[in-house]
PDB file of C-alpha atoms in Angstrom:
ATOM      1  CA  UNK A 458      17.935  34.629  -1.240  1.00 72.00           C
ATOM      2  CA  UNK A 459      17.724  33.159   1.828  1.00 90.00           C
ATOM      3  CA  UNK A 460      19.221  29.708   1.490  1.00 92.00           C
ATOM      4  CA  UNK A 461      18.180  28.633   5.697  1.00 96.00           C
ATOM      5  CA  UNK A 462      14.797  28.159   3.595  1.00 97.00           C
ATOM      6  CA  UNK A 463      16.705  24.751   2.684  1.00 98.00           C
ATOM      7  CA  UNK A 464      17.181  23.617   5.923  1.00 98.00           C
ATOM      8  CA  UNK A 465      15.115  20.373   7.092  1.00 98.00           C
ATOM      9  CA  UNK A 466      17.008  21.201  11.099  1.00 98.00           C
ATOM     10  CA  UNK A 467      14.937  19.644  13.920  1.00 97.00           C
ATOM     11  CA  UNK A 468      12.330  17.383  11.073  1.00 98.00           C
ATOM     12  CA  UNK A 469      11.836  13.739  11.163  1.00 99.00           C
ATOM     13  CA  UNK A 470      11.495  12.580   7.687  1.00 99.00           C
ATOM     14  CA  UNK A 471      10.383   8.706   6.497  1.00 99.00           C
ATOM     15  CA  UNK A 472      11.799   7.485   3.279  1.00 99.00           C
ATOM     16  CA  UNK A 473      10.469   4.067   1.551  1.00 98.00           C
ATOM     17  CA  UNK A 474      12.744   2.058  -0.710  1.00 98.00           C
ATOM     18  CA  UNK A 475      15.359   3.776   1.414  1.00 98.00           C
ATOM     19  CA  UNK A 476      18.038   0.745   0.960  1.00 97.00           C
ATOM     20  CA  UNK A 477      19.413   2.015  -2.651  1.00 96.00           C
ATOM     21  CA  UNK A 478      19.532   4.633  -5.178  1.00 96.00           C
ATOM     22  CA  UNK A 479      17.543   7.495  -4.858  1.00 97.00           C
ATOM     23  CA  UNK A 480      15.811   6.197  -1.390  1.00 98.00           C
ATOM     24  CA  UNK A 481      19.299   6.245  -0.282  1.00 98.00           C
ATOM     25  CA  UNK A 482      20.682   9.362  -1.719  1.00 98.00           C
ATOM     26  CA  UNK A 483      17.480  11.392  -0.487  1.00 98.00           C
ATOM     27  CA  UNK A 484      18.259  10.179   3.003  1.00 98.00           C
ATOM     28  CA  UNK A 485      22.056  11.336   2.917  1.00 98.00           C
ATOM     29  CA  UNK A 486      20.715  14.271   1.111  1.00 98.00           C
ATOM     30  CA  UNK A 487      18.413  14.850   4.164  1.00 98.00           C
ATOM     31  CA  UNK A 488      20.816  14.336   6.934  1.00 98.00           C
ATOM     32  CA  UNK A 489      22.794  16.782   5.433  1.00 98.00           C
ATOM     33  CA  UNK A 490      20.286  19.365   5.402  1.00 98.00           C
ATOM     34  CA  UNK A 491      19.611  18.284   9.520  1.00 98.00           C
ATOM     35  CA  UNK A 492      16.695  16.191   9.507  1.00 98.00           C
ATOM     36  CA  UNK A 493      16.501  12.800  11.581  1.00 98.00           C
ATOM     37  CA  UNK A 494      15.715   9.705   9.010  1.00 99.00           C
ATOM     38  CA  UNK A 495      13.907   6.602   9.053  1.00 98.00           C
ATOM     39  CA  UNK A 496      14.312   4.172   6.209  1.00 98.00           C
ATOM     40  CA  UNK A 497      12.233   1.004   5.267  1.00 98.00           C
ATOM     41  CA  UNK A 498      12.989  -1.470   2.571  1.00 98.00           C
ATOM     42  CA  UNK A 499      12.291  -4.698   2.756  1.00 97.00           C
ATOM     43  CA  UNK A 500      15.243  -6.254   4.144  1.00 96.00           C
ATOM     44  CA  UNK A 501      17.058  -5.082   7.286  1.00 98.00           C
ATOM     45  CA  UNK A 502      20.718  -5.408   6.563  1.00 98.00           C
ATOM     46  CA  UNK A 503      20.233  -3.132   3.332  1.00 97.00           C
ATOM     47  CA  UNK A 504      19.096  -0.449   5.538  1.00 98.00           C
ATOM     48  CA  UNK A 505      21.567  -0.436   8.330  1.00 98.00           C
ATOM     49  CA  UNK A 506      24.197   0.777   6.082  1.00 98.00           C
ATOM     50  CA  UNK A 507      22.143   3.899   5.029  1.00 98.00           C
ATOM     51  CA  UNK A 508      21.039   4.081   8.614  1.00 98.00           C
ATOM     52  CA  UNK A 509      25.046   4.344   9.348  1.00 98.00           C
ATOM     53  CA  UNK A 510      25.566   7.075   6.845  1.00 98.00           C
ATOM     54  CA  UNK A 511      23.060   8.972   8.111  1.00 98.00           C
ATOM     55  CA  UNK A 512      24.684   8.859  11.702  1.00 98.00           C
ATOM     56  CA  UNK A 513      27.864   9.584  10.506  1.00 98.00           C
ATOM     57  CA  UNK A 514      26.116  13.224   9.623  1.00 98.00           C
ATOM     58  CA  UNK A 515      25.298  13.680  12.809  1.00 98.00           C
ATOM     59  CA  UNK A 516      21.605  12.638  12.773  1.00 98.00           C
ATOM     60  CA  UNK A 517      19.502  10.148  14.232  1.00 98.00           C
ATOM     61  CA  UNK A 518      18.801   7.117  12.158  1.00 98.00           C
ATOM     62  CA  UNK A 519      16.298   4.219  12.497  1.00 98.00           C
ATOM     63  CA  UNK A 520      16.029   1.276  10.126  1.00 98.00           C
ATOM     64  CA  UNK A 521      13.118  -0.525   9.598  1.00 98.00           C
ATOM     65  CA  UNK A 522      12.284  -3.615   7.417  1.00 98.00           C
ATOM     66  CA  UNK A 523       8.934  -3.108   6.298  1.00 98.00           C
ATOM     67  CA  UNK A 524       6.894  -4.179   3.038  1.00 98.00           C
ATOM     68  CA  UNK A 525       5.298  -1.137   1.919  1.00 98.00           C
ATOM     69  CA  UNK A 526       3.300  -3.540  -0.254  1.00 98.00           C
ATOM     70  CA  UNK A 527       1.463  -4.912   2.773  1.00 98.00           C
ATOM     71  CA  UNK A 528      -1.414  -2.362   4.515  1.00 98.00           C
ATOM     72  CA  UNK A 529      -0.964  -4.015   7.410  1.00 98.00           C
ATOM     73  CA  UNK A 530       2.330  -3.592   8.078  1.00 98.00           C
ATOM     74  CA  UNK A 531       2.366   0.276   7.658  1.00 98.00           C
ATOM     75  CA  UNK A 532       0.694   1.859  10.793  1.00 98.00           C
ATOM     76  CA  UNK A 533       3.453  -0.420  12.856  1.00 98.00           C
ATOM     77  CA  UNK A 534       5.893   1.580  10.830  1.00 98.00           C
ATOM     78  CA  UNK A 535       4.706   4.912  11.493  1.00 98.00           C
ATOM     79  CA  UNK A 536       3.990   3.949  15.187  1.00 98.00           C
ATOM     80  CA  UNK A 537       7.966   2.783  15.802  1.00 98.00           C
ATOM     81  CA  UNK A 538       9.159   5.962  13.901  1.00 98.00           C
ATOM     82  CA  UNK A 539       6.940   8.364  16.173  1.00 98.00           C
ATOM     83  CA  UNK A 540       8.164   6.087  18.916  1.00 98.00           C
ATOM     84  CA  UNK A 541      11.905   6.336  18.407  1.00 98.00           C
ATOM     85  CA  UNK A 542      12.002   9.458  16.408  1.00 98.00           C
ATOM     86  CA  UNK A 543       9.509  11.570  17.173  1.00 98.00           C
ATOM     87  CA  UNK A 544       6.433  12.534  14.625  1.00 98.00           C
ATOM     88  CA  UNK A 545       7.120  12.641  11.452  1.00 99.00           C
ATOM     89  CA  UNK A 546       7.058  15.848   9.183  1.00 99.00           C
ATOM     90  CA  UNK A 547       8.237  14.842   5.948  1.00 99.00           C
ATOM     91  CA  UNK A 548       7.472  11.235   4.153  1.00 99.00           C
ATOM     92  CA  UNK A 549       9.037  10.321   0.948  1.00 99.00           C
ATOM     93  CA  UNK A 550       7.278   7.384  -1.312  1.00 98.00           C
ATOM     94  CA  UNK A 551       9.835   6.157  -3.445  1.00 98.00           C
ATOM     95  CA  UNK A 552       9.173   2.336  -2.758  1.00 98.00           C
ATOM     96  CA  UNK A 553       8.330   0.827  -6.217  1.00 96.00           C
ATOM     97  CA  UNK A 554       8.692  -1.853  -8.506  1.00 95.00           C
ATOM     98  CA  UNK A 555       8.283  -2.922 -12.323  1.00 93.00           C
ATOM     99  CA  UNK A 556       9.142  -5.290 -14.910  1.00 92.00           C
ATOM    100  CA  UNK A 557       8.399  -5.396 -18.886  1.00 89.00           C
ATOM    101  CA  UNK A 558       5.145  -7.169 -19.917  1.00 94.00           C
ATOM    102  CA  UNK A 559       3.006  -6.389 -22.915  1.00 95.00           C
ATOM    103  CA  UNK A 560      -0.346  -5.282 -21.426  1.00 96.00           C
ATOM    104  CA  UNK A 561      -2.393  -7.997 -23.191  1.00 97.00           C
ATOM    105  CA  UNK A 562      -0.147 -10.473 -21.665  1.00 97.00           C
ATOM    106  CA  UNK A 563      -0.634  -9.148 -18.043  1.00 96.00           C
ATOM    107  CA  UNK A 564      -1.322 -11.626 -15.311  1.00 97.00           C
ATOM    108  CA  UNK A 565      -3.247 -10.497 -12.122  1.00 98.00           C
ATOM    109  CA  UNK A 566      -0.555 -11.235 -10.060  1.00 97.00           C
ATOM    110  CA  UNK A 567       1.923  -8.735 -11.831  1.00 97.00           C
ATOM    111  CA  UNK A 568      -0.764  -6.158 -11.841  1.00 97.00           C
ATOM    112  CA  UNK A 569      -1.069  -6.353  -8.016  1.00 98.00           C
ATOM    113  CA  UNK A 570       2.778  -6.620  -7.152  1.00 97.00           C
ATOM    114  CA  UNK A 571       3.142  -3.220  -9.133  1.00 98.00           C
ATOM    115  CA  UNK A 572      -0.306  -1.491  -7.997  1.00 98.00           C
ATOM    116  CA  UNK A 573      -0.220  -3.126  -4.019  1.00 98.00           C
ATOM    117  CA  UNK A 574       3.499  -1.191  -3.865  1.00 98.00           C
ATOM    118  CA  UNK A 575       3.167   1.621  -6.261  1.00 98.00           C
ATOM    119  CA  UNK A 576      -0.115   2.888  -5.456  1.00 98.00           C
ATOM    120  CA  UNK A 577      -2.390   1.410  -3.094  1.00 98.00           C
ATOM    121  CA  UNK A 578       1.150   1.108  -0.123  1.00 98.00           C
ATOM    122  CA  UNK A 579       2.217   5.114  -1.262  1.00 98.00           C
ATOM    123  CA  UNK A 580      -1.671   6.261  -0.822  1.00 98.00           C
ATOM    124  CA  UNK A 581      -2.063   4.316   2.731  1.00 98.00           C
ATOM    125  CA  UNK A 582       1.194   5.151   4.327  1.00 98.00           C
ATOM    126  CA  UNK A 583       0.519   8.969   3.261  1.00 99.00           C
ATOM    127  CA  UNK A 584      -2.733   8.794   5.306  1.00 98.00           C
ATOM    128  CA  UNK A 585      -1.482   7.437   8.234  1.00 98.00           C
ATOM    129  CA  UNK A 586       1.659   9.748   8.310  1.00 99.00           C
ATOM    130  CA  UNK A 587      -0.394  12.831   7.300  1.00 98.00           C
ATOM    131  CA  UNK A 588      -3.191  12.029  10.155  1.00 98.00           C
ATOM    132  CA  UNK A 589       0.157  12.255  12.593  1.00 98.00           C
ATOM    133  CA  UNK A 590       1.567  15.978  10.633  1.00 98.00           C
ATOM    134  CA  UNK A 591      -2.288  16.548  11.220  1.00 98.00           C
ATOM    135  CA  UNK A 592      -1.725  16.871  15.108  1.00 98.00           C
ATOM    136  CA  UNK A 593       1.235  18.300  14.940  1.00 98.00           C
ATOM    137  CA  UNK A 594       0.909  20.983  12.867  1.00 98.00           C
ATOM    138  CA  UNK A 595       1.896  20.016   9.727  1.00 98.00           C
ATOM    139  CA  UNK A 596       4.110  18.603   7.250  1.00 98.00           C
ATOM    140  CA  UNK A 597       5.374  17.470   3.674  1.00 98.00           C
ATOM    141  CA  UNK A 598       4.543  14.487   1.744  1.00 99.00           C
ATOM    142  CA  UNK A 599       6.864  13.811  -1.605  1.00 99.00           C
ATOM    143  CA  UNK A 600       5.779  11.301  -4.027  1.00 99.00           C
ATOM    144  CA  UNK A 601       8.031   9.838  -6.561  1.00 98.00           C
ATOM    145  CA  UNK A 602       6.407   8.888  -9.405  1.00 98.00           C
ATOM    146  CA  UNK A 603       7.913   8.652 -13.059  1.00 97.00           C
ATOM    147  CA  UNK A 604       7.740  10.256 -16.522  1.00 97.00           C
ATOM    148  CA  UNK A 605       5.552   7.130 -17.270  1.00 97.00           C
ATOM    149  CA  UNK A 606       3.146   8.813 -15.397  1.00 98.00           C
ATOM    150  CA  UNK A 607       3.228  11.384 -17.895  1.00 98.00           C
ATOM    151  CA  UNK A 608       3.492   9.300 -20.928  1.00 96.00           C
ATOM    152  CA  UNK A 609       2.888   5.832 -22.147  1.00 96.00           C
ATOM    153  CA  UNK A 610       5.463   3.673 -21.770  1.00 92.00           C
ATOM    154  CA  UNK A 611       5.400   0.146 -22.798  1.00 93.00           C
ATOM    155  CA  UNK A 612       6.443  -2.692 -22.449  1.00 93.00           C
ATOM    156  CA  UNK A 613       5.984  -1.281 -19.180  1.00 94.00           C
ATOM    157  CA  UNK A 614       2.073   0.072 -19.357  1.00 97.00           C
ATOM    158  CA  UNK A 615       0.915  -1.530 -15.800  1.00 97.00           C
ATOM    159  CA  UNK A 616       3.843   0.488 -14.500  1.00 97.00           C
ATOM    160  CA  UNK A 617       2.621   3.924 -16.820  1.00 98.00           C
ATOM    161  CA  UNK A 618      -1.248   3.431 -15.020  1.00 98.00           C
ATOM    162  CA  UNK A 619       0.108   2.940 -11.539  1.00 98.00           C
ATOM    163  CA  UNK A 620       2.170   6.166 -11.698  1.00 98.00           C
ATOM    164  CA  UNK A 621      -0.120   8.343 -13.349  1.00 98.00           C
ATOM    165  CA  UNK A 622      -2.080   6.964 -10.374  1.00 98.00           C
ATOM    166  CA  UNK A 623       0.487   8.506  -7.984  1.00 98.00           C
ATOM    167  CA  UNK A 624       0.267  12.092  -9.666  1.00 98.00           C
ATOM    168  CA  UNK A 625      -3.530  12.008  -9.357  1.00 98.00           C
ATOM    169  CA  UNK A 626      -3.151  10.865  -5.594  1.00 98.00           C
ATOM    170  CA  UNK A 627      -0.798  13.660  -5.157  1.00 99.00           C
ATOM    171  CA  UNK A 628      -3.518  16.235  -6.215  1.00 98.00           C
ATOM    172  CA  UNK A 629      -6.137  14.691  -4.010  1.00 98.00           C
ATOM    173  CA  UNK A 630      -3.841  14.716  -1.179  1.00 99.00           C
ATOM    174  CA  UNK A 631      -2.870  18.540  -1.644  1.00 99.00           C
ATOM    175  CA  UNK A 632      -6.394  19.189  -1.906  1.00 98.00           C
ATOM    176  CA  UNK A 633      -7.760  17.402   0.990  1.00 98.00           C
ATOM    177  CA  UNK A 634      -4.818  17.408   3.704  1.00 99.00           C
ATOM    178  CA  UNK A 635      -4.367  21.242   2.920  1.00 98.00           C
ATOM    179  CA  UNK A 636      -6.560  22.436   5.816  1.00 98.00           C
ATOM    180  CA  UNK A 637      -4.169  20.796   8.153  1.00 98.00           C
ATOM    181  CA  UNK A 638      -1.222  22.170   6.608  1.00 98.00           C
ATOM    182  CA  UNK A 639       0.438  19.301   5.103  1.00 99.00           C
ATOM    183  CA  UNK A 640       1.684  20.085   1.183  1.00 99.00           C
ATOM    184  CA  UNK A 641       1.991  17.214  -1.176  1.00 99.00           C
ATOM    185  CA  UNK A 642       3.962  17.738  -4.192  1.00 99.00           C
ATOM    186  CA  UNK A 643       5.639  14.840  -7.118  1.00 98.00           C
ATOM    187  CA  UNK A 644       8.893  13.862  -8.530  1.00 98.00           C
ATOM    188  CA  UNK A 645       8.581  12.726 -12.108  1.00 98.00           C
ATOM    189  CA  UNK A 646      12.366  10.939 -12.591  1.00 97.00           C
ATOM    190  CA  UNK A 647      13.200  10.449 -16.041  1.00 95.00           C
ATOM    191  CA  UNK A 648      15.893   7.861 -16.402  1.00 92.00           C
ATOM    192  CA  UNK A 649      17.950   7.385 -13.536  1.00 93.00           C
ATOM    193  CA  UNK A 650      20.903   4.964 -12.988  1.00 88.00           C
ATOM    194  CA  UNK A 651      19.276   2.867 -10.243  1.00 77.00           C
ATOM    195  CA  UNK A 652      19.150  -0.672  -9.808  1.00 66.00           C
ATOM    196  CA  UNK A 653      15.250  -0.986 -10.226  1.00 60.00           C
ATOM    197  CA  UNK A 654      16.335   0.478 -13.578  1.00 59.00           C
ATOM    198  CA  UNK A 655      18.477  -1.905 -14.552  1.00 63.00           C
ATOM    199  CA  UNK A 656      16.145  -4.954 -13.200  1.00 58.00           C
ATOM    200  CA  UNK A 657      13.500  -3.957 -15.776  1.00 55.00           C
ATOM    201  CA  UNK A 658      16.403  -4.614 -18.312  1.00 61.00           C
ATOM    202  CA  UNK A 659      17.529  -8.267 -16.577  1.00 63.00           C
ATOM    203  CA  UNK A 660      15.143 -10.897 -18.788  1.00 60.00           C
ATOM    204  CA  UNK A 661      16.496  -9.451 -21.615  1.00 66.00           C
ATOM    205  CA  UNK A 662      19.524 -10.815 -23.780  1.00 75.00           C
ATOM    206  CA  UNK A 663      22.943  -9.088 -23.005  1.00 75.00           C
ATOM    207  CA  UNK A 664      22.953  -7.318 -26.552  1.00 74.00           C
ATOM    208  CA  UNK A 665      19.608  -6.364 -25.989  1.00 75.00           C
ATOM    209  CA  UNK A 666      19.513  -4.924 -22.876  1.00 69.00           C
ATOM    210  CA  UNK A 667      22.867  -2.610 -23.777  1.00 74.00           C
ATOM    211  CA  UNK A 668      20.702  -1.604 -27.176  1.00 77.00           C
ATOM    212  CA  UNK A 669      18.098  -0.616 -25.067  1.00 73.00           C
ATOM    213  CA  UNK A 670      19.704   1.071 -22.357  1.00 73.00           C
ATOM    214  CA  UNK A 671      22.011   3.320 -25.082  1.00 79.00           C
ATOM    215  CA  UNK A 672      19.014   4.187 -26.764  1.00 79.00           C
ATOM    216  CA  UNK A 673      17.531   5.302 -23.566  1.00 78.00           C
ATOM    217  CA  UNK A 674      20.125   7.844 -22.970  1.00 84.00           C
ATOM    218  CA  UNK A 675      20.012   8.680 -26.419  1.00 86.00           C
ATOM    219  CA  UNK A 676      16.818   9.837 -26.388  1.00 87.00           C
ATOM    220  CA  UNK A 677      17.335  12.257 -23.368  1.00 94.00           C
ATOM    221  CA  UNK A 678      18.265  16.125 -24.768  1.00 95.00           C
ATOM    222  CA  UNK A 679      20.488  16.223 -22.345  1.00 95.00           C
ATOM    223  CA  UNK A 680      22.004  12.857 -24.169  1.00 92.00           C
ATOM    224  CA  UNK A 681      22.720  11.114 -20.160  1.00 91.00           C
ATOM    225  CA  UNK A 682      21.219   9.107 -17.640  1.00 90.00           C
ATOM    226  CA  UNK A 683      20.555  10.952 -14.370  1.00 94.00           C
ATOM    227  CA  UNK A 684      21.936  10.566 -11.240  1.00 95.00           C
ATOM    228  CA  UNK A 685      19.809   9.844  -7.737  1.00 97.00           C
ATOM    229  CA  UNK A 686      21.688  12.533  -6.293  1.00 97.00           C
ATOM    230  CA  UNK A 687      19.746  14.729  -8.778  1.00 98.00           C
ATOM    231  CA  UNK A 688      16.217  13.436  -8.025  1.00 98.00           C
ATOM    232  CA  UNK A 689      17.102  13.720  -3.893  1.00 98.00           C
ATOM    233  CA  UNK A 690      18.223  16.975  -4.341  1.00 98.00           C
ATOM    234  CA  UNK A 691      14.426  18.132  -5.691  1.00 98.00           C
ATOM    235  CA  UNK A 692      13.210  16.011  -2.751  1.00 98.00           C
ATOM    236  CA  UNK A 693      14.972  18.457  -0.205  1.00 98.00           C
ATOM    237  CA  UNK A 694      13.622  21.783  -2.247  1.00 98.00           C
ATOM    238  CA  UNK A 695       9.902  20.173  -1.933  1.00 98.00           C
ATOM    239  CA  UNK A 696      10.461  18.750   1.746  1.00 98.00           C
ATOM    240  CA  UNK A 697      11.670  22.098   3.012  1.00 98.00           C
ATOM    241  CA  UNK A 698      10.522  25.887   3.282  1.00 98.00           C
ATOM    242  CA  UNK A 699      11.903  26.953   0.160  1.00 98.00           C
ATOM    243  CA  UNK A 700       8.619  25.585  -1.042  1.00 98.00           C
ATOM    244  CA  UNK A 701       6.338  25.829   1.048  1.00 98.00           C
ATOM    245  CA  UNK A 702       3.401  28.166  -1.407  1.00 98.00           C
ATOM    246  CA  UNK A 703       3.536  24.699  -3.613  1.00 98.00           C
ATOM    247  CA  UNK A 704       0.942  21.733  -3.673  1.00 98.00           C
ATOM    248  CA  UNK A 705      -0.239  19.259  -5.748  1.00 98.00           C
ATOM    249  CA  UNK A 706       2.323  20.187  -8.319  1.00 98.00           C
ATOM    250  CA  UNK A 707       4.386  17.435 -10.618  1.00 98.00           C
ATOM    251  CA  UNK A 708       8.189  18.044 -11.084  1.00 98.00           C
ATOM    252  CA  UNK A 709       9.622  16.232 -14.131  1.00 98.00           C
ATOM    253  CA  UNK A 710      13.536  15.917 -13.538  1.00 98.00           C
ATOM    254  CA  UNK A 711      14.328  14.043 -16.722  1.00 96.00           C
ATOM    255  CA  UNK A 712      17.258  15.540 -18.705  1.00 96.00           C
ATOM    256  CA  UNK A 713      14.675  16.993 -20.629  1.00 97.00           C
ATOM    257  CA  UNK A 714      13.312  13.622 -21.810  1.00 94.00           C
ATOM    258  CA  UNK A 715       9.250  14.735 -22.145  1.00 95.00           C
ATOM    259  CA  UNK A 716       9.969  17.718 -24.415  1.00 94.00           C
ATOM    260  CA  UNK A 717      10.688  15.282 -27.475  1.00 79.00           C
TER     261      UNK A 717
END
């Protein structure tokens, strides 16, 4: 086995939600495997301490407040990473949000903070980063989208639609952005020990949320939470050569969690 298949040396990758948790564990994870990162979130000074770590690797970094949310924000993104960086070959969606709402008690405006980040920000900040791997040859786009995808989960089912949303964008991308050699594959994290996992949990009373949360891991074969470490380290496998005869595929890393 050849494990220089691994190796992201001389790549510029882009990372949403790349302040915290797995955002920020798939950038270390990166650096370490030689690729220059960029990292958006929304607010600057929870990036520059990412941006730091990557450094200390001995990488380039670049931080860059962005709301992925916002279309018009993301082809300035892309435009000051190609500036500073160079083009980008690998792009990592991980920006998202959610938050517990029975579906017949969904408001528009919930529906469109989950769907404008989730979805419709992943799907236009892939195009404009995969018409740039276009002219250059190529590259890798990794979605992360969620076992919700996969299954119905409520009191989160806005959050279950948008993601099985990003699984069928990952096919379409595969499928369309193939002849210009750029492979799109999906992360489907179980449950992770991240702080957008424990915001979902926040409304709720303190017994309540604990309940919750220990029945989570509970369910899980593999009876823990995972770790963001875990989820980065599938982004590397995806974002490098070791995979490069895979597209359009969907990797559940869930402790096992879909096989109940």
């Amino acid at each position: 086995m050849d494990l220089s298949q691994f190796s992201l040396e001389g790549k510029v990758a882009l990372i949403t939600g790349g302040s915290r948790g797995i955002g920020e564990a798939t950038a270390i994870a990166f650096a370490k495997a030689g690729a220059d990162v960029a990292v958006t979130s929304r607010k600057i000074e929870d990036l520059e301490p990412v941006a730091e770590r990557v450094r200390a690797e001995g990488r380039k970094s670049l931080a860059v407040a962005t709301h992925v949310g916002r279309v018009d924000q993301l082809q300035p993104l892309v435009d000051q990473v190609v500036g500073e960086l160079g083009p980008i070959d690998i792009l990592v969606n991980n920006a998202g949000t959610n938050f517990f709402s029975p579906s017949i008690d969904m408001e528009e405006r919930g529906w469109d903070a989950v769907f404008n980040l989730d979805l419709k920000g992943l799907f236009f900040l892939s195009q404009a980063c995969a018409r740039v791997m276009r002219d250059n040859g190529g590259g890798n786009i990794v979605n992360i989208s969620s076992v919700s995808g996969l299954r119905v989960q409520v009191p989160t089912g806005h959050y279950s639609i948008a993601k099985a949303g990003v699984i069928m964008a990952t096919k379409v991308m595969a499928v369309e952005w193939a002849q210009y050699h750029v492979r799109a594959n999906c992360i489907a994290p179980g449950a992770i020990e991240t702080r957008l996992s424990d915001a979902i949990f926040e409304l709720l009373p303190e017994a309540e949320k604990e309940q919750r949360k220990d029945a989570a891991a509970g369910a899980i074969p593999m009876k823990r939470v995972g770790e963001p470490r875990e989820i980065a380290d599938a982004c590397v496998f995806l974002a490098s050569n070791a995979s490069s005869y895979m597209t359009g595929q969907t990797f559940a890393v869930d402790g096992g969690a879909l096989l109940d």
